[in-house]
mmCIF file of C-alpha atoms and ligand atoms in Angstrom:
data_model
loop_
_atom_site.group_PDB
_atom_site.id
_atom_site.type_symbol
_atom_site.label_atom_id
_atom_site.label_comp_id
_atom_site.label_asym_id
_atom_site.label_seq_id
_atom_site.Cartn_x
_atom_site.Cartn_y
_atom_site.Cartn_z
ATOM 1 C CA MET A 1 -7.563 20.544 10.362
ATOM 2 C CA SER A 2 -6.366 16.960 10.064
ATOM 3 C CA VAL A 3 -5.221 15.782 6.616
ATOM 4 C CA GLY A 4 -6.998 17.722 3.863
ATOM 5 C CA PHE A 5 -8.492 16.086 0.881
ATOM 6 C CA GLU A 6 -9.997 17.680 -2.175
ATOM 7 C CA VAL A 7 -11.564 16.056 -5.206
ATOM 8 C CA LEU A 8 -10.402 18.118 -8.170
ATOM 9 C CA GLY A 9 -12.063 16.252 -10.945
ATOM 10 C CA ARG A 10 -14.076 13.056 -11.828
ATOM 11 C CA ASN A 11 -14.252 10.702 -14.755
ATOM 12 C CA GLY A 12 -16.990 8.033 -14.335
ATOM 13 C CA GLY A 13 -16.291 6.521 -10.930
ATOM 14 C CA ALA A 14 -12.673 7.689 -10.772
ATOM 15 C CA ARG A 15 -11.484 10.876 -8.920
ATOM 16 C CA ARG A 16 -8.529 13.068 -9.330
ATOM 17 C CA GLY A 17 -7.659 14.398 -5.871
ATOM 18 C CA ARG A 18 -5.185 16.125 -3.649
ATOM 19 C CA LEU A 19 -4.253 15.006 -0.175
ATOM 20 C CA VAL A 20 -2.613 17.628 2.075
ATOM 21 C CA THR A 21 -0.473 16.328 4.974
ATOM 22 C CA ALA A 22 1.983 17.828 7.524
ATOM 23 C CA HIS A 23 4.751 16.662 5.091
ATOM 24 C CA GLY A 24 3.408 17.944 1.816
ATOM 25 C CA VAL A 25 0.848 17.453 -0.836
ATOM 26 C CA VAL A 26 0.101 14.097 -2.441
ATOM 27 C CA ASP A 27 -1.677 13.962 -5.849
ATOM 28 C CA THR A 28 -4.184 11.118 -6.138
ATOM 29 C CA PRO A 29 -4.752 8.415 -7.329
ATOM 30 C CA VAL A 30 -1.402 7.478 -5.839
ATOM 31 C CA PHE A 31 0.700 4.384 -5.255
ATOM 32 C CA MET A 32 2.655 4.340 -2.057
ATOM 33 C CA PRO A 33 5.982 2.341 -2.057
ATOM 34 C CA LEU A 34 6.571 0.154 0.984
ATOM 35 C CA ALA A 35 9.183 1.339 3.536
ATOM 36 C CA THR A 36 8.212 -1.435 5.850
ATOM 37 C CA THR A 37 11.253 -1.307 8.164
ATOM 38 C CA GLY A 38 12.052 2.349 7.554
ATOM 39 C CA THR A 39 13.545 1.853 4.197
ATOM 40 C CA VAL A 40 12.251 1.244 0.634
ATOM 41 C CA LYS A 41 14.362 -1.839 -0.031
ATOM 42 C CA ALA A 42 17.243 -1.350 -2.349
ATOM 43 C CA MET A 43 16.501 2.412 -2.753
ATOM 44 C CA THR A 44 17.865 5.649 -1.334
ATOM 45 C CA PRO A 45 15.221 8.127 -0.272
ATOM 46 C CA GLU A 46 16.526 10.440 -3.025
ATOM 47 C CA GLY A 47 15.882 7.611 -5.554
ATOM 48 C CA VAL A 48 12.371 7.111 -4.293
ATOM 49 C CA ALA A 49 11.584 10.830 -4.493
ATOM 50 C CA ALA A 50 13.046 10.892 -8.014
ATOM 51 C CA THR A 51 10.311 8.572 -9.136
ATOM 52 C CA GLY A 52 7.818 11.194 -8.084
ATOM 53 C CA ALA A 53 6.702 9.423 -4.977
ATOM 54 C CA ARG A 54 5.590 11.815 -2.236
ATOM 55 C CA ILE A 55 4.292 9.337 0.287
ATOM 56 C CA VAL A 56 5.620 5.960 1.569
ATOM 57 C CA LEU A 57 4.289 3.318 3.927
ATOM 58 C CA GLY A 58 5.948 2.424 7.161
ATOM 59 C CA ASN A 59 4.997 -0.507 9.409
ATOM 60 C CA THR A 60 4.089 -0.526 13.113
ATOM 61 C CA TYR A 61 4.777 -4.206 13.638
ATOM 62 C CA HIS A 62 8.281 -4.269 12.167
ATOM 63 C CA LEU A 63 9.387 -0.893 13.656
ATOM 64 C CA MET A 64 8.055 -1.747 17.126
ATOM 65 C CA LEU A 65 10.132 -4.883 17.231
ATOM 66 C CA ARG A 66 13.230 -3.236 15.721
ATOM 67 C CA PRO A 67 14.552 -0.640 16.515
ATOM 68 C CA GLY A 68 11.477 0.227 18.715
ATOM 69 C CA ALA A 69 9.036 3.086 18.493
ATOM 70 C CA GLU A 70 10.454 4.960 21.554
ATOM 71 C CA ARG A 71 13.932 4.838 20.119
ATOM 72 C CA ILE A 72 12.794 6.265 16.744
ATOM 73 C CA ALA A 73 10.840 9.028 18.611
ATOM 74 C CA GLY A 74 13.979 9.840 20.677
ATOM 75 C CA LEU A 75 15.900 10.216 17.407
ATOM 76 C CA GLY A 76 13.391 12.770 16.073
ATOM 77 C CA GLY A 77 10.710 10.566 14.526
ATOM 78 C CA LEU A 78 10.602 8.323 11.490
ATOM 79 C CA HIS A 79 10.834 11.085 8.851
ATOM 80 C CA ARG A 80 14.163 12.255 10.278
ATOM 81 C CA PHE A 81 15.433 8.684 11.125
ATOM 82 C CA MET A 82 15.044 7.505 7.513
ATOM 83 C CA ASN A 83 15.682 10.852 5.909
ATOM 84 C CA TRP A 84 12.333 11.064 4.107
ATOM 85 C CA PRO A 85 10.927 14.584 4.194
ATOM 86 C CA TYR A 86 7.601 13.778 2.591
ATOM 87 C CA ALA A 87 4.455 12.044 3.913
ATOM 88 C CA ILE A 88 4.427 8.701 5.642
ATOM 89 C CA LEU A 89 1.348 6.494 6.189
ATOM 90 C CA THR A 90 1.909 3.724 8.786
ATOM 91 C CA ASP A 91 0.108 0.393 8.842
ATOM 92 C CA SER A 92 -1.300 -0.487 12.196
ATOM 93 C CA GLY A 93 0.502 -3.854 12.649
ATOM 94 C CA GLY A 94 -2.785 -5.837 12.547
ATOM 95 C CA PHE A 95 -2.016 -7.552 9.252
ATOM 96 C CA GLN A 96 1.557 -8.503 10.179
ATOM 97 C CA VAL A 97 0.598 -9.741 13.660
ATOM 98 C CA MET A 98 -1.876 -12.152 11.918
ATOM 99 C CA SER A 99 0.572 -13.174 9.169
ATOM 100 C CA LEU A 100 4.058 -13.049 10.715
ATOM 101 C CA ALA A 101 3.997 -13.249 14.476
ATOM 102 C CA ALA A 102 4.209 -16.611 16.260
ATOM 103 C CA ARG A 103 1.940 -17.986 18.960
ATOM 104 C CA ARG A 104 -0.524 -15.096 18.829
ATOM 105 C CA THR A 105 -3.604 -14.968 21.095
ATOM 106 C CA ILE A 106 -6.394 -12.623 19.981
ATOM 107 C CA ALA A 107 -8.720 -11.277 22.736
ATOM 108 C CA GLU A 108 -11.132 -8.403 23.044
ATOM 109 C CA ALA A 109 -8.380 -6.277 24.573
ATOM 110 C CA GLY A 110 -5.823 -6.901 21.805
ATOM 111 C CA VAL A 111 -3.277 -9.420 20.543
ATOM 112 C CA THR A 112 -0.477 -11.096 22.507
ATOM 113 C CA PHE A 113 2.273 -12.621 20.272
ATOM 114 C CA ARG A 114 5.898 -13.549 20.030
ATOM 115 C CA SER A 115 8.249 -11.749 17.741
ATOM 116 C CA HIS A 116 9.166 -13.516 14.567
ATOM 117 C CA LEU A 117 12.756 -12.133 15.089
ATOM 118 C CA ASP A 118 13.712 -13.495 18.603
ATOM 119 C CA GLY A 119 10.545 -15.004 20.087
ATOM 120 C CA SER A 120 10.123 -12.307 22.808
ATOM 121 C CA LEU A 121 6.575 -11.579 24.020
ATOM 122 C CA TYR A 122 4.599 -8.491 22.948
ATOM 123 C CA GLU A 123 1.165 -7.071 23.266
ATOM 124 C CA LEU A 124 -0.529 -4.915 20.668
ATOM 125 C CA ALA A 125 -3.856 -3.309 21.291
ATOM 126 C CA PRO A 126 -5.589 -0.509 19.461
ATOM 127 C CA GLU A 127 -4.381 2.110 21.969
ATOM 128 C CA ARG A 128 -0.745 0.912 21.755
ATOM 129 C CA SER A 129 -0.823 0.711 17.954
ATOM 130 C CA VAL A 130 -2.024 4.325 17.693
ATOM 131 C CA ALA A 131 0.529 5.437 20.306
ATOM 132 C CA ILE A 132 3.316 3.737 18.279
ATOM 133 C CA GLN A 133 2.196 5.454 15.125
ATOM 134 C CA HIS A 134 2.215 8.788 17.024
ATOM 135 C CA LEU A 135 5.686 8.092 18.271
ATOM 136 C CA LEU A 136 6.818 7.378 14.693
ATOM 137 C CA GLY A 137 5.168 10.652 13.581
ATOM 138 C CA ALA A 138 2.990 9.144 10.876
ATOM 139 C CA ASP A 139 1.037 11.668 8.815
ATOM 140 C CA ILE A 140 -1.594 8.993 8.289
ATOM 141 C CA THR A 141 -2.368 6.508 11.108
ATOM 142 C CA MET A 142 -4.321 3.363 10.431
ATOM 143 C CA VAL A 143 -6.720 1.860 12.941
ATOM 144 C CA PHE A 144 -5.734 -1.543 14.443
ATOM 145 C CA ASP A 145 -7.685 -4.274 12.714
ATOM 146 C CA GLU A 146 -7.950 -7.993 12.531
ATOM 147 C CA CYS A 147 -7.555 -9.621 9.043
ATOM 148 C CA THR A 148 -8.952 -13.013 8.250
ATOM 149 C CA PRO A 149 -7.212 -15.064 5.592
ATOM 150 C CA TYR A 150 -9.079 -16.204 2.362
ATOM 151 C CA PRO A 151 -11.002 -18.245 2.443
ATOM 152 C CA THR A 152 -12.603 -18.018 5.898
ATOM 153 C CA PRO A 153 -16.160 -19.248 6.919
ATOM 154 C CA ARG A 154 -18.688 -16.362 6.890
ATOM 155 C CA GLU A 155 -19.389 -16.549 10.618
ATOM 156 C CA THR A 156 -15.719 -16.055 11.364
ATOM 157 C CA VAL A 157 -15.432 -13.213 8.893
ATOM 158 C CA GLU A 158 -18.476 -11.551 10.555
ATOM 159 C CA SER A 159 -17.240 -11.844 14.156
ATOM 160 C CA SER A 160 -13.794 -10.656 13.083
ATOM 161 C CA MET A 161 -15.289 -7.677 11.331
ATOM 162 C CA GLN A 162 -17.221 -6.770 14.454
ATOM 163 C CA LEU A 163 -14.120 -6.998 16.574
ATOM 164 C CA THR A 164 -12.335 -4.809 14.048
ATOM 165 C CA MET A 165 -15.050 -2.206 14.392
ATOM 166 C CA ARG A 166 -14.897 -2.169 18.099
ATOM 167 C CA TRP A 167 -11.041 -1.852 17.871
ATOM 168 C CA ALA A 168 -11.652 0.986 15.267
ATOM 169 C CA GLU A 169 -13.677 2.933 17.846
ATOM 170 C CA ARG A 170 -10.903 2.540 20.415
ATOM 171 C CA SER A 171 -8.296 3.470 17.913
ATOM 172 C CA ARG A 172 -10.148 6.669 16.966
ATOM 173 C CA ARG A 173 -10.514 7.589 20.603
ATOM 174 C CA ALA A 174 -6.747 7.056 21.183
ATOM 175 C CA PHE A 175 -5.740 9.201 18.234
ATOM 176 C CA ILE A 176 -4.601 12.708 19.147
ATOM 177 C CA ASP A 177 -5.896 15.118 16.499
ATOM 178 C CA ARG A 178 -3.278 17.510 15.178
ATOM 179 C CA PRO A 179 -2.853 19.665 12.094
ATOM 180 C CA GLY A 180 -1.776 17.661 8.979
ATOM 181 C CA HIS A 181 -2.224 14.323 10.688
ATOM 182 C CA GLY A 182 -5.164 11.961 10.260
ATOM 183 C CA ILE A 183 -6.488 8.501 11.058
ATOM 184 C CA PHE A 184 -8.155 6.220 8.531
ATOM 185 C CA GLY A 185 -10.747 3.544 9.334
ATOM 186 C CA ILE A 186 -10.662 0.098 7.664
ATOM 187 C CA VAL A 187 -13.682 -1.643 6.139
ATOM 188 C CA GLN A 188 -13.499 -5.328 6.592
ATOM 189 C CA GLY A 189 -16.114 -8.044 5.809
ATOM 190 C CA GLY A 190 -14.297 -10.454 3.391
ATOM 191 C CA ILE A 191 -16.054 -11.095 0.125
ATOM 192 C CA HIS A 192 -19.630 -10.533 1.541
ATOM 193 C CA PRO A 193 -21.187 -7.299 0.303
ATOM 194 C CA ASP A 194 -23.647 -7.086 3.245
ATOM 195 C CA LEU A 195 -20.828 -7.370 5.773
ATOM 196 C CA ARG A 196 -18.816 -4.814 3.866
ATOM 197 C CA LEU A 197 -21.725 -2.381 3.861
ATOM 198 C CA ARG A 198 -22.333 -2.856 7.617
ATOM 199 C CA SER A 199 -18.556 -2.348 8.270
ATOM 200 C CA ALA A 200 -18.569 0.788 6.052
ATOM 201 C CA ALA A 201 -21.570 2.184 7.932
ATOM 202 C CA MET A 202 -20.012 1.497 11.359
ATOM 203 C CA ALA A 203 -16.669 3.145 10.255
ATOM 204 C CA MET A 204 -18.549 6.231 8.995
ATOM 205 C CA ASP A 205 -20.479 6.434 12.303
ATOM 206 C CA ILE A 206 -17.166 6.586 14.128
ATOM 207 C CA GLY A 207 -15.931 9.099 11.632
ATOM 208 C CA PHE A 208 -12.440 9.045 10.061
ATOM 209 C CA ASP A 209 -10.287 11.250 7.923
ATOM 210 C CA GLY A 210 -10.151 8.533 5.214
ATOM 211 C CA TYR A 211 -11.531 4.989 4.611
ATOM 212 C CA ALA A 212 -9.482 1.971 3.648
ATOM 213 C CA VAL A 213 -10.722 -1.307 2.183
ATOM 214 C CA GLY A 214 -8.826 -4.044 3.870
ATOM 215 C CA GLY A 215 -8.717 -7.766 3.572
ATOM 216 C CA LEU A 216 -8.487 -7.917 -0.190
ATOM 217 C CA ALA A 217 -5.728 -9.012 -2.659
ATOM 218 C CA ILE A 218 -5.098 -12.118 -0.424
ATOM 219 C CA GLY A 219 -6.014 -14.758 -3.020
ATOM 220 C CA GLU A 220 -9.604 -14.137 -3.800
ATOM 221 C CA GLY A 221 -8.845 -13.111 -7.371
ATOM 222 C CA GLN A 222 -9.225 -9.894 -9.327
ATOM 223 C CA GLN A 223 -12.770 -10.469 -10.375
ATOM 224 C CA THR A 224 -13.935 -11.064 -6.765
ATOM 225 C CA MET A 225 -11.879 -8.091 -5.503
ATOM 226 C CA PHE A 226 -13.531 -5.782 -8.129
ATOM 227 C CA ALA A 227 -16.952 -7.094 -7.194
ATOM 228 C CA VAL A 228 -16.292 -6.275 -3.450
ATOM 229 C CA LEU A 229 -15.125 -2.768 -4.560
ATOM 230 C CA ASP A 230 -18.241 -2.243 -6.668
ATOM 231 C CA ALA A 231 -20.382 -3.085 -3.584
ATOM 232 C CA THR A 232 -18.365 -1.126 -1.060
ATOM 233 C CA VAL A 233 -16.903 2.027 -2.548
ATOM 234 C CA PRO A 234 -20.248 3.778 -3.433
ATOM 235 C CA ALA A 235 -21.118 3.636 0.271
ATOM 236 C CA LEU A 236 -18.026 5.549 1.285
ATOM 237 C CA PRO A 237 -18.050 9.383 1.747
ATOM 238 C CA GLU A 238 -17.413 11.295 -1.421
ATOM 239 C CA ASP A 239 -15.194 13.886 0.280
ATOM 240 C CA ARG A 240 -12.691 11.555 1.974
ATOM 241 C CA PRO A 241 -9.828 9.524 0.455
ATOM 242 C CA ARG A 242 -10.291 5.783 -0.146
ATOM 243 C CA TYR A 243 -7.452 3.412 0.175
ATOM 244 C CA LEU A 244 -7.311 -0.175 -1.105
ATOM 245 C CA MET A 245 -4.815 -1.953 1.114
ATOM 246 C CA GLY A 246 -2.222 -4.317 -0.374
ATOM 247 C CA ALA A 247 -3.188 -4.303 -4.068
ATOM 248 C CA GLY A 248 -1.727 -4.926 -6.433
ATOM 249 C CA LYS A 249 -0.800 -5.783 -9.966
ATOM 250 C CA PRO A 250 -0.837 -2.957 -12.505
ATOM 251 C CA GLY A 251 -4.172 -4.238 -13.840
ATOM 252 C CA ASP A 252 -5.589 -4.165 -10.260
ATOM 253 C CA LEU A 253 -4.614 -0.525 -9.923
ATOM 254 C CA VAL A 254 -6.306 0.488 -13.252
ATOM 255 C CA GLY A 255 -9.534 -1.401 -12.322
ATOM 256 C CA ALA A 256 -9.680 -0.052 -8.818
ATOM 257 C CA VAL A 257 -8.963 3.565 -9.869
ATOM 258 C CA MET A 258 -11.965 3.176 -12.179
ATOM 259 C CA ARG A 259 -14.024 2.090 -9.215
ATOM 260 C CA GLY A 260 -13.135 5.165 -7.111
ATOM 261 C CA ILE A 261 -10.048 4.186 -5.203
ATOM 262 C CA ASP A 262 -7.513 6.983 -4.455
ATOM 263 C CA MET A 263 -4.562 5.195 -2.672
ATOM 264 C CA PHE A 264 -2.744 1.978 -3.012
ATOM 265 C CA ASP A 265 0.268 0.101 -1.543
ATOM 266 C CA CYS A 266 1.733 -3.256 -2.562
ATOM 267 C CA VAL A 267 4.905 -5.224 -2.043
ATOM 268 C CA LEU A 268 4.888 -6.238 -5.712
ATOM 269 C CA PRO A 269 7.088 -3.555 -7.407
ATOM 270 C CA THR A 270 9.816 -3.596 -4.751
ATOM 271 C CA ARG A 271 9.848 -7.370 -4.096
ATOM 272 C CA SER A 272 9.762 -8.211 -7.866
ATOM 273 C CA GLY A 273 12.705 -5.728 -8.315
ATOM 274 C CA ARG A 274 14.792 -8.081 -6.178
ATOM 275 C CA THR A 275 13.647 -11.212 -8.159
ATOM 276 C CA ALA A 276 14.442 -9.829 -11.676
ATOM 277 C CA GLN A 277 10.814 -9.306 -12.552
ATOM 278 C CA ALA A 278 10.084 -5.962 -14.253
ATOM 279 C CA PHE A 279 6.726 -4.327 -14.985
ATOM 280 C CA THR A 280 6.625 -2.470 -18.278
ATOM 281 C CA ARG A 281 4.204 -0.829 -20.667
ATOM 282 C CA ARG A 282 4.153 -4.053 -22.666
ATOM 283 C CA GLY A 283 3.590 -6.472 -19.712
ATOM 284 C CA THR A 284 5.821 -8.216 -17.236
ATOM 285 C CA VAL A 285 9.441 -9.140 -18.157
ATOM 286 C CA ASN A 286 11.550 -11.786 -16.411
ATOM 287 C CA LEU A 287 15.096 -10.576 -16.898
ATOM 288 C CA ARG A 288 16.549 -13.891 -15.820
ATOM 289 C CA ASN A 289 15.212 -15.365 -19.041
ATOM 290 C CA ALA A 290 18.007 -16.405 -21.437
ATOM 291 C CA ARG A 291 16.427 -14.487 -24.398
ATOM 292 C CA HIS A 292 17.703 -11.196 -22.807
ATOM 293 C CA ALA A 293 21.375 -12.382 -22.593
ATOM 294 C CA GLY A 294 22.345 -10.655 -25.845
ATOM 295 C CA ASP A 295 19.772 -7.971 -26.092
ATOM 296 C CA PRO A 296 21.238 -4.420 -26.383
ATOM 297 C CA ALA A 297 17.780 -2.750 -26.155
ATOM 298 C CA PRO A 298 16.582 -0.954 -22.981
ATOM 299 C CA LEU A 299 14.091 -2.595 -20.691
ATOM 300 C CA ASP A 300 11.390 -0.103 -21.611
ATOM 301 C CA PRO A 301 12.303 2.541 -24.200
ATOM 302 C CA GLU A 302 9.574 4.906 -22.881
ATOM 303 C CA CYS A 303 10.803 4.806 -19.265
ATOM 304 C CA ARG A 304 12.996 7.595 -17.835
ATOM 305 C CA CYS A 305 14.363 5.609 -14.854
ATOM 306 C CA PRO A 306 18.152 4.944 -14.395
ATOM 307 C CA ALA A 307 17.783 1.272 -15.470
ATOM 308 C CA CYS A 308 16.133 2.123 -18.768
ATOM 309 C CA THR A 309 18.207 5.191 -19.607
ATOM 310 C CA GLY A 310 21.680 3.792 -18.883
ATOM 311 C CA TYR A 311 21.601 0.034 -19.361
ATOM 312 C CA SER A 312 20.669 -2.790 -21.727
ATOM 313 C CA ARG A 313 18.438 -5.750 -21.068
ATOM 314 C CA ALA A 314 21.640 -7.876 -21.539
ATOM 315 C CA TYR A 315 23.345 -6.016 -18.665
ATOM 316 C CA LEU A 316 20.310 -6.300 -16.362
ATOM 317 C CA HIS A 317 20.115 -10.013 -17.261
ATOM 318 C CA HIS A 318 23.806 -10.360 -16.369
ATOM 319 C CA LEU A 319 23.402 -8.570 -13.017
ATOM 320 C CA SER A 320 20.518 -10.819 -12.000
ATOM 321 C CA ARG A 321 22.299 -14.042 -13.039
ATOM 322 C CA ALA A 322 25.460 -12.917 -11.126
ATOM 323 C CA GLY A 323 23.354 -11.997 -8.091
ATOM 324 C CA GLU A 324 24.740 -8.407 -8.085
ATOM 325 C CA ILE A 325 23.096 -5.868 -5.755
ATOM 326 C CA LEU A 326 22.966 -3.304 -8.453
ATOM 327 C CA GLY A 327 20.462 -5.549 -10.285
ATOM 328 C CA SER A 328 18.026 -5.211 -7.349
ATOM 329 C CA MET A 329 18.675 -1.507 -7.122
ATOM 330 C CA LEU A 330 18.050 -0.770 -10.794
ATOM 331 C CA LEU A 331 14.981 -2.996 -11.142
ATOM 332 C CA THR A 332 13.393 -1.715 -7.981
ATOM 333 C CA ALA A 333 13.999 1.902 -9.288
ATOM 334 C CA HIS A 334 12.380 0.868 -12.594
ATOM 335 C CA ASN A 335 9.370 -0.890 -11.072
ATOM 336 C CA LEU A 336 8.664 2.080 -8.784
ATOM 337 C CA GLN A 337 9.005 4.470 -11.754
ATOM 338 C CA TYR A 338 6.673 2.373 -13.735
ATOM 339 C CA TYR A 339 4.055 2.338 -10.963
ATOM 340 C CA ALA A 340 4.482 6.171 -10.399
ATOM 341 C CA ASP A 341 4.119 6.770 -14.196
ATOM 342 C CA LEU A 342 1.091 4.506 -14.386
ATOM 343 C CA MET A 343 -0.624 6.516 -11.631
ATOM 344 C CA ALA A 344 0.436 9.843 -13.129
ATOM 345 C CA ALA A 345 -1.018 8.713 -16.579
ATOM 346 C CA MET A 346 -4.297 7.761 -14.874
ATOM 347 C CA ARG A 347 -4.417 11.253 -13.114
ATOM 348 C CA THR A 348 -3.995 12.919 -16.485
ATOM 349 C CA ALA A 349 -6.582 10.644 -18.153
ATOM 350 C CA ILE A 350 -9.049 11.499 -15.375
ATOM 351 C CA GLU A 351 -8.379 15.202 -15.860
ATOM 352 C CA THR A 352 -9.025 14.900 -19.641
ATOM 353 C CA GLY A 353 -12.069 12.569 -19.257
ATOM 354 C CA SER A 354 -10.263 9.728 -21.172
ATOM 355 C CA LEU A 355 -9.708 7.096 -18.461
ATOM 356 C CA ALA A 356 -11.871 4.528 -20.201
ATOM 357 C CA ALA A 357 -9.748 4.894 -23.372
ATOM 358 C CA PHE A 358 -6.523 4.762 -21.276
ATOM 359 C CA ALA A 359 -7.717 1.556 -19.630
ATOM 360 C CA ALA A 360 -8.453 -0.045 -22.942
ATOM 361 C CA ALA A 361 -5.117 0.917 -24.445
ATOM 362 C CA PHE A 362 -3.376 -0.292 -21.257
ATOM 363 C CA ALA A 363 -5.038 -3.756 -21.423
ATOM 364 C CA GLU A 364 -4.233 -4.021 -25.187
ATOM 365 C CA ALA A 365 -0.459 -3.206 -24.660
ATOM 366 C CA GLN A 366 -0.238 -5.609 -21.688
ATOM 367 C CA GLU A 367 -1.841 -8.371 -23.715
ATOM 368 C CA ALA A 368 0.382 -7.658 -26.759
ATOM 369 C CA GLY A 369 3.491 -7.943 -24.510
ATOM 370 C CA ARG A 370 2.268 -11.297 -23.290
ATOM 371 C CA ASN A 371 2.237 -12.615 -26.881
ATOM 372 C CA GLU A 372 5.658 -11.260 -27.914
HETATM 373 ZN ZN1 ZN B 401 12.686 2.010 -16.340
#
């Protein structure tokens, strides 16, 4: 048995599920905080777990460069290295090689590139990416893929998608099946429904433990992203988890859950926590704004995170203006709590058959916050 997945309930296109990994059970739909370099930035693992998170996302590209996959394996694997006892999904490095690495050369065999840290030369191929993820001890391994930026001409998207599918087959072959561990395929194809459907069919032919939709949330806009999901998700297997990579804003999560997505990751809640931007039940709040300077009220009175239960908006404003580390810590904790609570509320709404009503109330409260 690889990773287990069970759909416990449905509401429209949305699913309430349970993912079973070697490092525990994950209730879906779920948001996975980024632990790119082996840490959720500005958070202790205890703080991450306190938000309810039971899975985080590590990154092949960053960890292979520093401190190195073999070193982490020698120190007992990524779970022990970063003191995170729950599940870890690792990205394959494909996206970061395309977006961060210098002087990259893409060939059928794989990618040659120079590290963005010190310029040293590396090679990453499907087999090596899967081997690195094995060394890290990932519960969920992602296939090595090529991502095209947006916009890209259709012919380029098509040939890139075909390369990605050949790499997917090699990734699947390189993956060593073991209990509680799985490998997910990635559907590419840009904004073109026919390419997406061909990519999905090829991925299903290879056969994976879960299916990701990649190459979205890169500037195409929410409406286009939802249109791609409308075309793609119904073609994916009912009994396997579906993961939308790299999205997104709270409204993206609600819309994608309604379209049958089970798993998400995004840099937004953690990165925004370090730039004084907070997500709340009444929209986005910029705590650097002078109007918070004398406000004794909590950031979000309904939130149970350390920032909202112990501190005023005025204090959070002061910390951000003073550039204090505690400001980043508190706001990251808040944003991750908000994302975790949003996902938990959607899980409950799916169970009670009220997701459409939840989504309407969510949109109304976000809009009301914008006008305050
Ligand atoms: Zn809070």
